[in-house]
Coordinates of C-alpha atoms in Angstrom, one line a residue:
Chain A
M1 CA -22.5 -29.4 20.4
V2 CA -21.7 -32.6 18.8
D3 CA -17.7 -32.3 18.6
N4 CA -15.4 -31.9 21.2
S5 CA -15.7 -28.4 21.9
K6 CA -13.0 -27.8 24.5
G7 CA -10.5 -29.5 22.8
F8 CA -11.3 -27.5 19.8
H9 CA -11.0 -24.3 21.6
I10 CA -7.8 -25.0 23.1
V11 CA -6.2 -26.0 19.7
N12 CA -7.7 -23.1 18.1
N13 CA -6.4 -20.6 20.7
V14 CA -2.9 -22.2 20.4
I15 CA -2.7 -21.7 16.6
M16 CA -3.8 -18.2 16.9
V17 CA -1.2 -17.6 19.5
L18 CA 1.4 -19.0 17.4
L19 CA 0.0 -16.8 14.4
S20 CA 0.2 -13.6 16.7
A21 CA 3.7 -14.5 17.9
C22 CA 5.0 -14.6 14.1
C23 CA 3.5 -11.4 13.6
V24 CA 5.1 -10.0 16.7
L25 CA 8.6 -11.9 17.2
P26 CA 10.5 -10.2 14.3
F27 CA 9.9 -6.6 15.8
V28 CA 10.9 -8.0 19.0
L29 CA 14.2 -9.3 17.6
L30 CA 14.6 -5.7 16.0
L31 CA 14.0 -4.1 19.5
I32 CA 16.5 -6.4 21.4
S33 CA 19.0 -6.2 18.6
S34 CA 18.8 -2.5 18.9
L35 CA 19.8 -2.6 22.4
T36 CA 22.4 -5.3 22.3
E37 CA 26.0 -4.2 22.7
E38 CA 28.0 -4.0 19.5
S39 CA 30.6 -6.3 20.4
V40 CA 28.2 -9.1 21.4
L41 CA 26.4 -8.4 18.2
I42 CA 29.3 -9.0 16.5
R43 CA 30.3 -12.4 18.1
N44 CA 26.8 -13.9 18.3
G45 CA 24.6 -11.8 15.8
Y46 CA 21.2 -10.5 16.2
S47 CA 19.6 -12.8 19.3
F48 CA 16.5 -12.7 21.3
F49 CA 18.3 -13.4 24.4
P50 CA 21.8 -11.3 24.2
E51 CA 24.4 -11.4 26.7
S52 CA 24.6 -7.7 27.6
F53 CA 22.5 -4.7 27.0
S54 CA 23.4 -1.4 25.7
L55 CA 21.9 1.9 24.8
D56 CA 24.9 3.0 22.7
A57 CA 23.0 2.8 19.3
Y58 CA 20.4 5.3 20.7
R59 CA 22.9 7.6 22.0
Y60 CA 24.6 7.7 18.8
I61 CA 21.3 8.3 16.9
F62 CA 20.2 11.4 19.0
S63 CA 23.6 12.8 19.7
G64 CA 25.0 15.1 17.1
T65 CA 23.7 13.4 14.2
S66 CA 20.7 16.0 13.3
K67 CA 19.9 13.7 10.0
I68 CA 17.8 11.2 12.0
I69 CA 15.6 14.1 13.6
K70 CA 15.5 16.0 10.3
G71 CA 14.0 12.8 8.6
Y72 CA 11.6 12.8 11.5
G73 CA 10.7 16.0 10.7
I74 CA 10.2 15.6 7.1
T75 CA 8.3 12.5 7.5
I76 CA 5.9 14.2 10.0
F77 CA 5.6 17.1 7.4
I78 CA 4.7 15.2 4.5
S79 CA 2.3 12.9 6.5
L80 CA 0.3 16.0 7.6
V81 CA 0.3 18.3 4.7
G82 CA -0.3 15.5 2.3
T83 CA -3.0 13.8 4.4
V84 CA -4.8 17.2 4.7
T85 CA -4.4 18.4 1.2
G86 CA -5.3 14.9 -0.3
I87 CA -8.4 14.2 2.0
L88 CA -9.5 17.8 1.2
M89 CA -9.3 17.3 -2.8
T90 CA -11.0 13.9 -2.3
L91 CA -13.9 15.4 -0.4
L92 CA -14.3 18.1 -3.0
L93 CA -14.2 15.8 -5.9
A94 CA -16.2 13.2 -4.1
Y95 CA -18.9 15.5 -2.8
P96 CA -20.3 16.7 -6.4
L97 CA -20.6 13.2 -7.6
S98 CA -22.9 12.3 -4.6
R99 CA -25.5 14.9 -5.5
K100 CA -28.4 14.3 -7.7
G101 CA -28.5 15.9 -11.2
L102 CA -25.3 17.3 -11.6
P103 CA -24.9 17.1 -15.3
G104 CA -21.9 15.2 -16.7
K105 CA -21.5 13.4 -13.4
N106 CA -21.2 10.1 -15.3
V107 CA -18.9 11.2 -17.4
I108 CA -16.5 12.3 -14.7
S109 CA -17.0 9.3 -12.8
F110 CA -15.9 7.3 -15.4
F111 CA -13.0 9.8 -16.1
I112 CA -12.0 8.7 -12.3
F113 CA -12.8 5.2 -12.6
F114 CA -10.5 4.6 -15.5
T115 CA -7.3 5.4 -13.7
M116 CA -8.1 2.1 -11.9
L117 CA -7.9 0.0 -15.1
F118 CA -5.3 1.6 -16.8
N119 CA -1.9 3.6 -16.0
G120 CA 1.2 4.5 -17.7
G121 CA 3.7 3.1 -15.3
L122 CA 7.0 4.4 -13.9
V123 CA 8.7 5.6 -16.9
P124 CA 6.1 8.0 -18.3
S125 CA 5.4 9.3 -14.8
Y126 CA 8.9 9.5 -14.0
M127 CA 9.7 11.7 -17.2
I128 CA 6.7 13.9 -16.5
W129 CA 7.1 14.6 -13.0
S130 CA 10.8 15.2 -13.5
N131 CA 11.0 16.9 -16.6
V132 CA 7.8 18.7 -17.0
F133 CA 7.1 19.8 -13.3
H134 CA 10.9 19.6 -12.3
I135 CA 10.1 18.1 -8.9
R136 CA 13.2 16.1 -8.4
D137 CA 15.1 16.9 -5.3
T138 CA 12.4 19.0 -4.0
I139 CA 10.1 18.5 -1.1
W140 CA 7.1 18.0 -3.7
A141 CA 8.7 15.0 -4.9
L142 CA 7.6 13.6 -1.7
L143 CA 4.2 15.1 -1.5
F144 CA 2.7 14.7 -5.2
P145 CA 3.4 11.5 -7.1
N146 CA 0.8 9.1 -6.5
L147 CA 0.0 9.4 -2.8
L148 CA -1.9 12.5 -2.9
M149 CA -5.4 11.1 -3.9
N150 CA -6.7 8.2 -5.8
A151 CA -9.7 6.7 -7.4
F152 CA -10.4 4.2 -4.7
N153 CA -10.8 6.7 -2.1
I154 CA -12.8 9.1 -3.9
F155 CA -15.2 6.4 -4.6
M156 CA -15.1 5.3 -1.0
M157 CA -16.0 8.9 -0.1
R158 CA -18.6 9.4 -2.6
N159 CA -20.6 6.2 -1.6
Y160 CA -20.4 7.2 2.0
L161 CA -22.0 10.7 1.1
N162 CA -24.6 9.1 -1.1
A163 CA -25.7 6.5 1.8
N164 CA -25.3 9.1 5.0
I165 CA -26.0 12.5 3.5
P166 CA -30.1 12.7 2.8
E167 CA -30.7 15.1 0.0
E168 CA -33.4 16.6 2.4
I169 CA -30.9 18.3 4.7
I170 CA -29.0 19.8 1.9
E171 CA -32.2 21.4 0.4
A172 CA -33.2 22.6 4.0
A173 CA -29.7 24.4 4.3
R174 CA -30.1 25.7 0.6
I175 CA -33.6 27.0 1.5
D176 CA -32.0 28.6 4.5
G177 CA -29.9 30.7 1.9
A178 CA -26.5 28.7 2.3
G179 CA -24.1 28.5 -0.5
E180 CA -23.0 25.3 -1.8
W181 CA -19.2 25.9 -0.1
H182 CA -21.0 26.8 3.2
I183 CA -23.0 23.7 3.1
L184 CA -20.4 21.5 2.2
F185 CA -17.9 22.5 5.2
R186 CA -20.8 23.4 7.7
V187 CA -23.3 20.5 7.0
V188 CA -21.6 17.9 5.0
F189 CA -18.2 17.8 6.6
P190 CA -19.3 17.4 10.0
M191 CA -21.7 14.4 9.0
S192 CA -19.1 12.6 7.2
V193 CA -16.3 12.6 9.9
P194 CA -16.2 9.0 10.2
M195 CA -15.3 8.4 6.6
I196 CA -12.7 11.1 6.6
A197 CA -11.2 9.9 9.9
T198 CA -10.8 6.2 7.9
L199 CA -9.4 7.8 4.8
S200 CA -6.9 9.9 6.6
L201 CA -5.4 7.0 8.4
M202 CA -5.1 5.2 5.0
V203 CA -3.4 8.1 3.2
G204 CA -1.4 9.1 6.4
L205 CA -0.2 5.7 6.7
G206 CA 0.9 5.7 3.1
Y207 CA 2.9 9.1 3.5
W208 CA 4.4 7.8 6.7
N209 CA 5.5 4.6 5.1
D210 CA 6.6 5.9 1.7
W211 CA 9.9 5.4 0.3
Q212 CA 9.7 5.1 -3.4
N213 CA 8.7 8.7 -4.0
G214 CA 12.1 9.6 -2.2
L215 CA 13.9 6.5 -4.0
Y216 CA 12.9 7.8 -7.5
Y217 CA 12.8 11.7 -7.3
I218 CA 15.3 12.5 -4.4
I219 CA 18.7 12.0 -6.0
G220 CA 21.1 14.7 -4.8
R221 CA 19.4 16.2 -1.8
T222 CA 20.1 13.9 1.0
D223 CA 18.9 16.4 3.3
L224 CA 15.1 16.0 2.2
Y225 CA 15.3 12.3 3.2
S226 CA 12.4 11.0 5.1
I227 CA 12.9 8.6 7.9
Q228 CA 12.1 5.7 5.3
N229 CA 14.4 7.2 2.9
I230 CA 17.2 7.2 5.4
L231 CA 16.6 3.7 6.0
N232 CA 16.3 2.5 2.8
R233 CA 19.8 4.1 2.0
M234 CA 21.3 2.6 4.9
L235 CA 20.6 -0.7 4.0
Q236 CA 21.6 -0.2 0.4
D237 CA 25.2 1.5 1.8
A238 CA 26.7 0.4 5.0
Q239 CA 28.9 3.3 5.1
F240 CA 26.3 5.9 4.4
L241 CA 26.3 6.9 8.4
A242 CA 30.1 7.1 8.2
S243 CA 30.3 9.2 5.1
G244 CA 27.1 11.2 5.4
Q245 CA 27.5 12.1 9.1
A246 CA 31.1 11.9 10.2
G247 CA 32.2 14.2 7.7
S248 CA 35.9 14.6 7.1
N249 CA 37.0 12.3 9.6
A250 CA 34.8 9.5 8.3
S251 CA 37.5 6.8 8.1
S252 CA 38.4 7.0 11.8
M253 CA 34.8 7.2 12.9
A254 CA 33.8 4.1 10.8
A255 CA 35.9 1.8 12.9
S256 CA 34.2 2.6 16.2
L257 CA 30.8 3.1 14.6
P258 CA 28.4 0.8 16.0
S259 CA 27.0 0.2 12.5
V260 CA 25.4 -3.6 13.2
G261 CA 23.3 -2.2 16.0
I262 CA 22.5 1.2 14.9
K263 CA 20.9 -0.1 11.6
M264 CA 18.4 -1.9 14.1
A265 CA 18.0 1.1 16.5
I266 CA 16.9 3.3 13.5
A267 CA 14.5 1.0 12.0
V268 CA 13.0 0.7 15.5
V269 CA 12.9 4.8 15.7
G270 CA 11.1 4.7 12.4
I271 CA 8.2 2.4 13.6
L272 CA 7.7 3.3 17.0
P273 CA 5.2 6.0 16.3
V274 CA 3.3 3.7 14.1
L275 CA 3.2 1.0 17.0
A276 CA 2.6 3.5 19.5
I277 CA -0.7 5.1 17.8
Y278 CA -1.8 1.7 16.5
P279 CA -4.1 0.7 19.4
L280 CA -5.8 4.0 19.4
I281 CA -6.6 3.7 15.5
Q282 CA -7.0 0.0 15.3
K283 CA -10.7 0.4 15.5
Y284 CA -11.1 2.5 12.7
L285 CA -8.3 1.1 10.6
V286 CA -10.3 -2.4 10.6
K287 CA -13.5 -0.6 9.9
G288 CA -11.7 1.0 7.0
I289 CA -10.1 -2.1 5.6
A290 CA -13.7 -3.7 5.9
I291 CA -15.7 -0.9 4.3
G292 CA -13.0 -0.8 1.6
A293 CA -13.5 -4.7 0.6
V294 CA -17.4 -3.7 -0.1
K295 CA -17.2 -2.7 -3.5
G296 CA -19.1 0.4 -4.6
Chain B
M1 CA -40.5 34.5 4.6
K2 CA -40.5 30.9 3.1
E3 CA -43.1 31.6 0.5
K4 CA -41.3 34.7 -0.5
M5 CA -37.9 32.7 -1.1
I6 CA -39.7 30.0 -2.9
S7 CA -41.6 32.4 -5.4
G8 CA -38.2 34.1 -5.8
K9 CA -36.7 30.9 -6.8
L10 CA -39.5 30.2 -9.1
K11 CA -39.1 33.3 -10.9
K12 CA -35.5 33.3 -11.5
G13 CA -36.3 29.8 -13.2
K14 CA -33.9 28.4 -15.5
V15 CA -31.0 30.5 -14.7
W16 CA -31.0 29.8 -11.4
K17 CA -30.9 26.1 -12.3
S18 CA -28.1 26.3 -14.7
K19 CA -26.1 28.5 -12.3
R20 CA -26.2 26.3 -9.2
F21 CA -24.2 24.0 -10.5
W22 CA -20.9 26.2 -11.0
P23 CA -19.7 25.6 -7.6
F24 CA -19.8 21.9 -7.7
Y25 CA -17.6 22.0 -11.0
L26 CA -15.1 24.5 -9.2
M27 CA -14.8 22.1 -6.4
M28 CA -13.9 19.2 -8.6
V29 CA -11.1 21.3 -10.3
P30 CA -8.2 20.5 -8.1
G31 CA -8.8 16.6 -8.0
L32 CA -9.6 16.5 -11.6
L33 CA -6.5 18.3 -12.4
Y34 CA -4.3 16.0 -10.4
L35 CA -5.7 13.1 -11.9
I36 CA -5.0 14.7 -15.5
I37 CA -1.3 15.1 -14.2
N38 CA -0.6 12.3 -12.2
N39 CA -2.8 9.6 -14.3
Y40 CA -3.7 10.7 -17.7
L41 CA -0.4 12.5 -18.8
P42 CA 1.7 9.4 -18.1
M43 CA -0.9 7.4 -20.2
F44 CA -0.1 9.3 -23.1
G45 CA 3.4 9.4 -22.1
L46 CA 3.6 5.7 -23.0
I47 CA 4.5 7.1 -26.7
V48 CA 8.0 7.1 -25.2
A49 CA 8.1 3.1 -25.8
F50 CA 8.2 3.9 -29.5
K51 CA 10.8 6.7 -29.1
K52 CA 14.7 7.1 -28.6
V53 CA 14.7 9.0 -25.7
D54 CA 16.7 12.3 -25.4
Y55 CA 16.4 14.0 -22.1
R56 CA 17.1 17.3 -23.6
L57 CA 14.4 17.1 -26.2
G58 CA 11.8 15.8 -23.9
I59 CA 9.2 13.1 -24.6
L60 CA 7.4 14.9 -27.6
K61 CA 10.3 16.2 -29.5
S62 CA 12.5 12.9 -29.3
P63 CA 12.7 10.9 -32.5
W64 CA 10.4 7.8 -33.2
V65 CA 12.1 4.5 -33.3
G66 CA 8.8 2.6 -34.0
L67 CA 9.1 -0.9 -32.6
G68 CA 12.9 -0.7 -32.0
N69 CA 12.6 -0.8 -28.2
F70 CA 10.3 -3.8 -28.2
E71 CA 12.5 -5.8 -30.3
Y72 CA 15.6 -5.0 -28.3
L73 CA 13.7 -6.1 -25.0
F74 CA 12.3 -9.2 -26.5
K75 CA 15.3 -10.3 -28.1
T76 CA 17.0 -10.9 -24.4
S77 CA 15.8 -13.6 -22.2
D78 CA 15.0 -10.6 -19.7
A79 CA 11.5 -10.5 -21.2
W80 CA 10.6 -14.0 -20.5
I81 CA 12.3 -13.9 -17.0
I82 CA 10.3 -11.1 -15.8
T83 CA 7.1 -12.2 -17.3
R84 CA 7.5 -15.7 -15.8
N85 CA 8.4 -14.3 -12.3
T86 CA 5.8 -11.6 -12.2
I87 CA 2.9 -14.0 -13.0
C88 CA 4.1 -17.1 -11.1
Y89 CA 4.6 -15.3 -7.9
N90 CA 1.4 -13.6 -8.3
L91 CA -0.5 -17.0 -8.8
V92 CA 1.3 -18.2 -5.8
F93 CA 0.6 -15.3 -3.7
I94 CA -3.3 -15.6 -4.8
V95 CA -3.7 -19.4 -3.8
T96 CA -1.6 -19.0 -0.7
G97 CA -2.8 -15.7 0.6
T98 CA -6.6 -16.7 0.0
V99 CA -6.4 -20.2 1.6
F100 CA -4.5 -19.1 4.6
S101 CA -6.6 -15.8 5.2
V102 CA -10.1 -17.6 4.8
A103 CA -8.6 -20.2 7.4
V104 CA -7.6 -17.9 9.8
A105 CA -10.9 -15.7 9.4
I106 CA -12.7 -18.7 10.3
L107 CA -10.5 -19.6 13.3
L108 CA -10.6 -16.0 14.6
N109 CA -14.6 -16.4 14.1
E110 CA -14.6 -19.5 16.3
I111 CA -12.7 -17.8 19.2
R112 CA -14.9 -17.1 22.3
G113 CA -14.0 -14.0 24.1
K114 CA -14.2 -10.7 22.5
W115 CA -11.1 -9.7 24.5
K116 CA -9.3 -12.7 22.8
K117 CA -10.8 -12.1 19.5
K118 CA -9.7 -8.2 19.4
T119 CA -6.3 -9.1 20.7
Y120 CA -5.7 -11.6 18.0
Q121 CA -7.0 -9.4 15.4
T122 CA -4.9 -6.5 16.4
L123 CA -1.7 -8.5 16.7
I124 CA -1.9 -10.0 13.0
L125 CA -2.5 -6.8 11.5
I126 CA 0.9 -5.3 12.8
P127 CA 3.0 -6.3 9.7
Y128 CA 0.6 -4.4 7.3
L129 CA 1.3 -0.9 9.3
I130 CA 5.2 -1.6 8.3
S131 CA 6.6 0.0 5.3
T132 CA 8.6 -2.6 3.2
V133 CA 11.8 -0.8 4.3
V134 CA 11.3 -1.8 7.5
I135 CA 10.2 -5.4 6.6
S136 CA 13.5 -5.9 4.7
Y137 CA 15.2 -4.8 7.9
L138 CA 13.3 -7.5 9.8
V139 CA 14.3 -9.8 7.2
Y140 CA 18.0 -8.9 7.2
A141 CA 17.9 -9.5 11.1
F142 CA 17.0 -12.9 10.4
L143 CA 19.0 -13.6 7.1
S144 CA 22.0 -11.3 7.4
A145 CA 24.8 -13.8 6.5
E146 CA 27.5 -12.4 9.6
S147 CA 24.9 -11.3 11.9
G148 CA 21.5 -13.1 11.1
F149 CA 19.7 -14.7 13.7
V150 CA 19.1 -17.9 11.3
N151 CA 22.7 -18.4 10.6
N152 CA 24.1 -17.3 14.0
T153 CA 21.3 -19.3 16.2
V154 CA 19.0 -21.5 14.6
L155 CA 21.7 -23.1 12.1
R156 CA 24.1 -23.1 15.1
V157 CA 21.9 -24.9 17.3
L158 CA 21.2 -27.6 14.8
G159 CA 25.1 -27.9 14.1
L160 CA 24.6 -26.8 10.5
P161 CA 26.6 -24.8 8.4
G162 CA 25.7 -21.1 7.6
V163 CA 24.3 -20.0 4.3
S164 CA 24.9 -16.9 2.5
W165 CA 21.1 -16.1 2.1
Y166 CA 21.5 -13.0 -0.1
S167 CA 23.6 -14.9 -2.9
E168 CA 21.6 -18.3 -2.9
K169 CA 18.9 -17.9 -5.3
K170 CA 17.1 -21.5 -4.7
Y171 CA 15.8 -20.2 -1.0
W172 CA 14.2 -17.0 -2.6
P173 CA 10.9 -18.1 -4.1
V174 CA 10.0 -19.6 -0.7
I175 CA 11.3 -16.9 1.3
L176 CA 9.3 -14.3 -0.9
V177 CA 6.1 -16.1 -0.6
L178 CA 6.5 -16.6 3.0
V179 CA 7.2 -12.6 3.4
N180 CA 4.4 -11.6 1.2
L181 CA 2.1 -13.8 3.3
W182 CA 3.2 -12.5 6.6
K183 CA 2.7 -8.9 5.3
S184 CA -0.6 -9.3 4.0
F185 CA -2.6 -12.0 5.7
G186 CA -3.8 -10.0 8.5
Y187 CA -5.5 -7.6 6.0
N188 CA -7.2 -9.9 3.9
C189 CA -8.1 -11.8 7.0
I190 CA -9.9 -9.0 8.4
I191 CA -11.8 -8.4 5.0
Y192 CA -13.0 -12.3 5.5
Y193 CA -13.6 -12.0 9.1
A194 CA -16.2 -9.1 8.5
A195 CA -17.8 -11.1 5.8
I196 CA -18.1 -13.8 8.3
I197 CA -19.6 -11.8 11.0
S198 CA -22.2 -10.3 8.6
I199 CA -23.8 -13.8 8.3
D200 CA -27.3 -14.1 9.5
G201 CA -26.8 -15.3 13.1
T202 CA -30.1 -17.4 12.8
L203 CA -28.7 -19.6 10.2
F204 CA -25.9 -20.8 12.8
E205 CA -28.8 -21.1 15.4
A206 CA -31.0 -23.2 13.2
A207 CA -27.8 -25.4 12.3
V208 CA -26.9 -26.0 15.9
V209 CA -30.7 -26.9 16.5
D210 CA -30.3 -29.6 13.8
G211 CA -27.2 -30.9 15.5
A212 CA -24.5 -29.7 12.8
S213 CA -21.2 -30.2 13.6
R214 CA -18.6 -27.3 13.6
W215 CA -17.2 -28.6 10.5
R216 CA -20.6 -28.9 8.9
R217 CA -21.4 -25.3 9.7
I218 CA -18.1 -24.0 8.5
R219 CA -18.5 -26.0 5.3
D220 CA -22.3 -25.5 4.5
I221 CA -22.8 -22.0 6.0
V222 CA -19.6 -20.0 6.2
L223 CA -17.7 -21.0 3.2
P224 CA -20.6 -20.6 1.0
S225 CA -21.1 -17.1 2.1
L226 CA -17.6 -16.2 1.7
K227 CA -17.7 -17.1 -1.9
G228 CA -18.7 -13.4 -3.3
T229 CA -15.8 -11.7 -1.1
I230 CA -13.4 -14.7 -2.2
I231 CA -14.3 -14.0 -5.8
T232 CA -14.3 -10.2 -5.8
L233 CA -10.7 -10.2 -3.8
T234 CA -9.3 -12.8 -6.4
L235 CA -10.7 -10.9 -9.4
M236 CA -9.0 -7.7 -7.9
S237 CA -5.6 -9.7 -7.4
V238 CA -5.9 -11.5 -10.8
G239 CA -6.6 -8.0 -12.3
R240 CA -3.2 -7.0 -11.1
I241 CA -1.3 -10.2 -11.9
F242 CA 1.0 -8.3 -14.2
Y243 CA 2.0 -6.1 -11.6
S244 CA 4.0 -6.7 -8.6
D245 CA 5.2 -5.4 -5.3
F246 CA 8.1 -3.3 -5.9
G247 CA 9.2 -3.1 -2.6
L248 CA 9.2 -7.0 -1.8
F249 CA 11.2 -7.8 -4.9
F250 CA 13.5 -5.0 -4.9
Q251 CA 14.0 -4.0 -1.2
V252 CA 13.6 -7.4 0.5
P253 CA 16.2 -9.2 -1.5
M254 CA 18.5 -6.1 -1.2
N255 CA 18.8 -5.7 -4.7
S256 CA 21.2 -8.5 -4.9
G257 CA 22.6 -9.3 -8.4
P258 CA 22.9 -13.1 -7.9
L259 CA 19.3 -13.3 -7.0
F260 CA 18.1 -11.5 -10.1
D261 CA 16.8 -14.7 -11.9
V262 CA 14.4 -15.2 -9.2
T263 CA 13.6 -11.7 -7.9
N264 CA 13.5 -9.9 -11.4
T265 CA 9.8 -9.0 -12.0
I266 CA 8.9 -6.4 -14.7
D267 CA 8.4 -3.3 -12.0
T268 CA 11.9 -4.1 -10.9
Y269 CA 13.3 -4.5 -14.1
V270 CA 11.5 -1.2 -15.4
Y271 CA 12.9 0.9 -12.3
R272 CA 16.6 -0.8 -13.1
G273 CA 16.3 0.2 -16.5
L274 CA 15.3 3.8 -16.2
L275 CA 17.3 4.6 -12.9
Q276 CA 20.2 2.4 -12.5
L277 CA 21.2 1.1 -16.0
N278 CA 20.2 4.1 -18.0
D279 CA 18.3 1.9 -20.4
I280 CA 15.3 3.9 -21.0
G281 CA 14.4 2.2 -24.3
R282 CA 14.1 -1.2 -22.6
A283 CA 12.6 0.0 -19.6
S284 CA 9.9 1.9 -21.5
A285 CA 9.1 -1.0 -23.5
A286 CA 8.7 -3.1 -20.5
G287 CA 6.4 -0.8 -19.0
F288 CA 4.1 -0.3 -21.9
Y289 CA 4.0 -4.2 -22.2
Q290 CA 3.0 -4.2 -18.8
S291 CA 0.4 -1.5 -19.0
L292 CA -1.3 -2.9 -22.3
I293 CA -1.2 -6.6 -21.0
G294 CA -2.3 -5.5 -17.6
F295 CA -5.2 -3.5 -18.9
V296 CA -6.3 -6.6 -21.1
I297 CA -6.3 -8.6 -18.3
V298 CA -8.3 -6.5 -15.9
L299 CA -10.9 -6.6 -18.7
S300 CA -10.8 -10.1 -19.4
A301 CA -11.0 -11.1 -15.9
N302 CA -14.0 -8.8 -15.3
A303 CA -15.9 -10.2 -18.5
I304 CA -15.5 -13.7 -17.3
V305 CA -17.0 -13.1 -14.0
R306 CA -19.7 -11.2 -15.4
K307 CA -20.3 -14.1 -17.4
V308 CA -20.5 -16.6 -14.5
E309 CA -21.7 -14.5 -11.7
K310 CA -22.9 -11.0 -12.5
E311 CA -23.4 -9.7 -9.1
N312 CA -19.6 -10.3 -8.3
A313 CA -18.1 -8.4 -11.3
L314 CA -16.4 -5.4 -10.4
F315 CA -17.9 -3.2 -13.2

């Protein structure tokens, strides 16, 4: 090699280490702050090297307050139900479009594609979901609007089926007397597991991280808040914990509430599951991002 | 046995053929129904922009007001500010994001060692996994006036006075660009990296044999082969130039009033009008404006690319 190879590799590694640090250190600050004693936080602010540690914030979160636990439950519920339903509907819509000779296939494909070009935006969506379907302040509000399925995923699925399910296999199953539903679930489904897994990750992450549906549609029923909605609400209203959880003796509680550290502790609780499973799903996630970029 | 089946199929002929598609149409019903409700009804719902909305009457029965809502919107300076912010931020995001992600992807590709490569790739994708709400917590941990890391540690060490970040608007264009870059570069980097590793390896071998320097290899092999991906991704972002990341502009600045001048985009404006200020007229006019211009921009961006480089057009 002509250039100074060794020097280049050192510099390159230093740059990548710095970049990686930029991506990770904010989370470290979050974690350490959540473990810092409240009085130290008030005196010195959030810091990477606090004078003393304490588990008070976590003790507070998990003791006596069911709100966080409930938020967790709701987040897990909508993530599971939303992902399973959404992916099933995506597969059901994508599979017929991948079959040859289906009359009207192009019209339906365009019907789906058009939703990527044009949309009504927040005002009409809000009015239709809340005034026509009355999902405001129900669990459906966290499940239905926007997150369930989208044109992009449908086309990813269809392209995968086009490329990976040969017509001969389906024809063979048909000759053996299998019905179309049977073929879909017994033949096509097992063969499309890689794409289903990738899309499920994307949709699941979308549900886990969503806070907008809760912001728009959950107005009064704060017991339906997902963990993200709780976080969102707390950031906007520092008194939320005191008023929402302490009840009647809110004012006396507020004084002793470790509010500075507890915010960070709840944020940690909110991201921990994602970060914990991330190493396991990293491969599929990267694959999904890479395929997504290749247009259909 | 098999012969019987085939002859049976032939006998039934046309009837069998038309009937065989029914299960397929049935399968598509739930998905299509969802798209109608979630996507198509709101498109028609855009007519609210021409109405004076009365919740008791609903969209259809509310009285028409013609272009009244639009007059009301464009008479204010808001219309100009939200358009300017939405477009300018997007332009800066596109340029910084593309340059930075391509550069990092190239550097990542030059890293030797599978394990190191994977570790870097894993770490830079972490911000992408996190919700905007948590990102605003991270930003808050750094910028909070009373307990933020910047005021309490960085500026204190430098001997500088603290800044009340959430009320000084001059810093926010930079902060928002940085946060956006931090959040999205890992994702884009993976896309570019995937494009780089799909380059034919013999090209590099030939270049090395010819004595091409690392820089020459990057300039003459890597960058030209990334052109298609860059055009496609840029086209997709340009198509969405009239849309903004609601969380980034609403949540990260904590909906702080003194910052509206530099943080208000069409999306935050519509949200505030609809759900905080109860000013549906202006919100729906701004929403209609966004949908319509956004649609025109997607079509024209694609038409331009189609003329220049047909294979990179999206449709």
